[in-house]
CSV table of C-alpha atoms in Angstrom, one decimal:
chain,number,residue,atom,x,y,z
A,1,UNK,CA,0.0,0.0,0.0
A,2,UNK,CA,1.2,3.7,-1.0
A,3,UNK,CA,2.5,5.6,2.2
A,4,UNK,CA,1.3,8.4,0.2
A,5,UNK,CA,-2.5,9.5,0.5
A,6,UNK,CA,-3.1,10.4,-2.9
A,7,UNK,CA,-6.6,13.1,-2.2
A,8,UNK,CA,-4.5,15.2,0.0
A,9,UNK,CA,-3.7,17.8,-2.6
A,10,UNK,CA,-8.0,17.7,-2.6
A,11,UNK,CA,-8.0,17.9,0.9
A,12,UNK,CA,-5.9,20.8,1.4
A,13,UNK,CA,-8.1,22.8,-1.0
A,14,UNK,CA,-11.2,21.7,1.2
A,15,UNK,CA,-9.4,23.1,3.8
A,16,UNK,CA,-8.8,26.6,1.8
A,17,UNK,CA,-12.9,26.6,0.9
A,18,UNK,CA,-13.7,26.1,3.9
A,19,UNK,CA,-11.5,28.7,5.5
A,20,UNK,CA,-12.8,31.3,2.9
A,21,UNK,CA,-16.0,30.2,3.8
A,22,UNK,CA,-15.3,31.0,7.7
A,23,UNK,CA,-14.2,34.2,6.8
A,24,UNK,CA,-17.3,35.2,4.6
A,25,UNK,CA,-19.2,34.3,7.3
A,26,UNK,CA,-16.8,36.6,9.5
A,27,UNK,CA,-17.4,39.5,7.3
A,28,UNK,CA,-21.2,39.1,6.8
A,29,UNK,CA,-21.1,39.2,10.8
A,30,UNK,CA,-19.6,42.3,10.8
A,31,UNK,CA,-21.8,44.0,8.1
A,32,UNK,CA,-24.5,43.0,10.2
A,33,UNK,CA,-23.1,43.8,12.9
A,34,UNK,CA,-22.7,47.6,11.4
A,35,UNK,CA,-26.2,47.4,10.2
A,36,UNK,CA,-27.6,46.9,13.2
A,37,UNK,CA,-25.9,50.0,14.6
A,38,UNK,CA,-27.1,51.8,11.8
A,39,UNK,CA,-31.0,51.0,12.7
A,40,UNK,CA,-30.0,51.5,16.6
A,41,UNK,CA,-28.4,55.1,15.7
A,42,UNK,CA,-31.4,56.0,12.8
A,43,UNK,CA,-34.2,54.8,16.0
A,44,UNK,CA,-32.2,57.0,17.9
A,45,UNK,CA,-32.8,60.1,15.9
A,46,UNK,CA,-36.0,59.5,15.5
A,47,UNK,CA,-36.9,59.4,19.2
A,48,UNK,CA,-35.1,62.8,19.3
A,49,UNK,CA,-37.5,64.3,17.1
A,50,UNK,CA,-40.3,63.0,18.7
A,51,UNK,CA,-40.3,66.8,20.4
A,52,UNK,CA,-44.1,68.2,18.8
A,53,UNK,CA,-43.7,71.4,18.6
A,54,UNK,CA,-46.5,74.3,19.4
A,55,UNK,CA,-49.3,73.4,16.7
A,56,UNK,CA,-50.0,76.9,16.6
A,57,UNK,CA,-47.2,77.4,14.5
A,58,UNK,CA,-48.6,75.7,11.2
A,59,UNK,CA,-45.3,75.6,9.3
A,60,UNK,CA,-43.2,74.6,12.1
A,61,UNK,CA,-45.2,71.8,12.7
A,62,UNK,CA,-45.0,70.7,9.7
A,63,UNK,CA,-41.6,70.8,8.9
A,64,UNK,CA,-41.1,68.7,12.0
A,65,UNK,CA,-43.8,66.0,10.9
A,66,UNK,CA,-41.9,66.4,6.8
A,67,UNK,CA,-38.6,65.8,9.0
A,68,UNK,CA,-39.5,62.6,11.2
A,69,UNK,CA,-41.4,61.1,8.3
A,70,UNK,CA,-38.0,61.5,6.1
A,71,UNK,CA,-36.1,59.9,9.3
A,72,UNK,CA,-38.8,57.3,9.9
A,73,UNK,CA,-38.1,56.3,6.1
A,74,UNK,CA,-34.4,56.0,6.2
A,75,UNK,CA,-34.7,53.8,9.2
A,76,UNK,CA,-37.2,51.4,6.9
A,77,UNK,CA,-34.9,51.5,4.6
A,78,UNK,CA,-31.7,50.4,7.3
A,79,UNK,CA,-34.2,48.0,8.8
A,80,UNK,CA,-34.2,46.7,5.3
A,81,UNK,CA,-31.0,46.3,5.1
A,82,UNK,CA,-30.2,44.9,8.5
A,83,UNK,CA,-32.5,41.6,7.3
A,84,UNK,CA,-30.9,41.1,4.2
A,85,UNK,CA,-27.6,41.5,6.2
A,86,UNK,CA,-28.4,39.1,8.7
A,87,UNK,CA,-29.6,36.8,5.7
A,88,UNK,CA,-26.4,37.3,3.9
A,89,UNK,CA,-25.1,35.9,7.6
A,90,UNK,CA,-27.6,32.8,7.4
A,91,UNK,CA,-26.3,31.8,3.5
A,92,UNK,CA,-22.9,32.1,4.5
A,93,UNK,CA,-22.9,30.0,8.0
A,94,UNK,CA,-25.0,27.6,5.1
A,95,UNK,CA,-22.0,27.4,2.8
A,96,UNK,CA,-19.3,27.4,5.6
A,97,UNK,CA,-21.4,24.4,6.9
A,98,UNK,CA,-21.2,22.7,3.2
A,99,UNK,CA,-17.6,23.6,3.0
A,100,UNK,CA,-16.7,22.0,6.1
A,101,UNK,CA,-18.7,18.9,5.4
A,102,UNK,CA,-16.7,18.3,2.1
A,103,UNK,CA,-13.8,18.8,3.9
A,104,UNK,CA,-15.0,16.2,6.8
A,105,UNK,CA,-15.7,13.4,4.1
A,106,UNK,CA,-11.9,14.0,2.6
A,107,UNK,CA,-10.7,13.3,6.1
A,108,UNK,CA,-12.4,10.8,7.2
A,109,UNK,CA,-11.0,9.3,4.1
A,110,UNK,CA,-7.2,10.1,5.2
A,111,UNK,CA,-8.2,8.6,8.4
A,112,UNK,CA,-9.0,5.4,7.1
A,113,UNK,CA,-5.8,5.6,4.6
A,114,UNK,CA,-3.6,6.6,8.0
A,115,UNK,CA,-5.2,3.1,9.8
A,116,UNK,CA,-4.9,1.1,6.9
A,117,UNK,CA,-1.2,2.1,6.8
A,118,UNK,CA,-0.9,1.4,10.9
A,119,UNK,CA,-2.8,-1.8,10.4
A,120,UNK,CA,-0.2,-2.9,7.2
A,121,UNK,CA,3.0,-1.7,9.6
A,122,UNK,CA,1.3,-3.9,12.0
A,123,UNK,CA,0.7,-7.1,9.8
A,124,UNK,CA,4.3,-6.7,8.4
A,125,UNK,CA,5.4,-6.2,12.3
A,126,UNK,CA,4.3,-9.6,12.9
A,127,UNK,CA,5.1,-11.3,10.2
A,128,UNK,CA,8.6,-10.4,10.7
A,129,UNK,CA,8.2,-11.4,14.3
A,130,UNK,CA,6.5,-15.1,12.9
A,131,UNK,CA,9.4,-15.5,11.0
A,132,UNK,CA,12.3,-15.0,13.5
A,133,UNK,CA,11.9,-18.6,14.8
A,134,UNK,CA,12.4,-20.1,11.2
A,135,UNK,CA,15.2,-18.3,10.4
A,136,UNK,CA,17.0,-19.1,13.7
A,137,UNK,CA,16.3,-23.0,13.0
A,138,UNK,CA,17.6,-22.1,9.1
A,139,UNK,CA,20.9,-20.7,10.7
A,140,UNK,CA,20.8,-23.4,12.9
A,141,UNK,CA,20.8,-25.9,10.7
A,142,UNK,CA,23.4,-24.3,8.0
A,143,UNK,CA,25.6,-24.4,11.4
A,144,UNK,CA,25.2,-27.9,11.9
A,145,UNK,CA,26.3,-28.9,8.8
């Protein structure tokens, strides 16, 4: 048997997808992560302008209702955002997950090649050892004569 596992050149690129995989999924953290700040700072603002001013000043009023509708739209559209985000997050953990599967199955494979190889060394081991007794009686004999 071959001492040499001949998928390792696959299983080192398993390896290398599924480390690029683990670091999409560290990068769609973090854009989520940022997104999420975004909403927290845009719900901020918009509990600062829940101040109503004096409705007896038509245009004032008005402006601030134009303003926190405007603000209240933004932070729609960062809510928005945040999902797909935190979707992006769910697809990626997805592919890391299939990424490291693949690269499971390739080593359970250079497992078995490893304890094939261990159980070969083994069987030769004790051959070898099988065999001492008949080649001392060989010498033994050769001696005698």
């Amino acid at each position: 048997m071959s001492p040499r596992f001949r998928l390792s050149s696959i299983l080192r690129a398993r390896k290398a997808q599924e480390d690029a995989a683990k670091g999409g999924v560290a990068r769609a953290r973090a854009e989520a992560g940022a997104a999420d700040r975004q909403v927290e700072a845009k719900e901020a603002e918009l509990q600062g302008r829940m101040i109503i001013p004096d409705p007896s000043d038509a245009a004032a009023f008005v402006a601030a209702m134009a303003a926190r509708r405007a603000v209240a739209g933004e932070l729609s559209l960062k809510i928005q955002k945040a999902e797909e985000a935190a979707r992006r997050v769910g697809a990626s953990v997805d592919t890391w997950s299939a990424a490291s599967q693949r690269r499971r199955m390739v080593d359970k494979l250079a497992e078995r090649h490893q304890a094939a190889l261990r159980q070969a060394d083994a069987a030769a081991d004790q051959r070898a050892v099988d065999d001492l007794p008949l080649d001392r009686r060989r010498t033994d004999r050769e001696n005698d004569r």
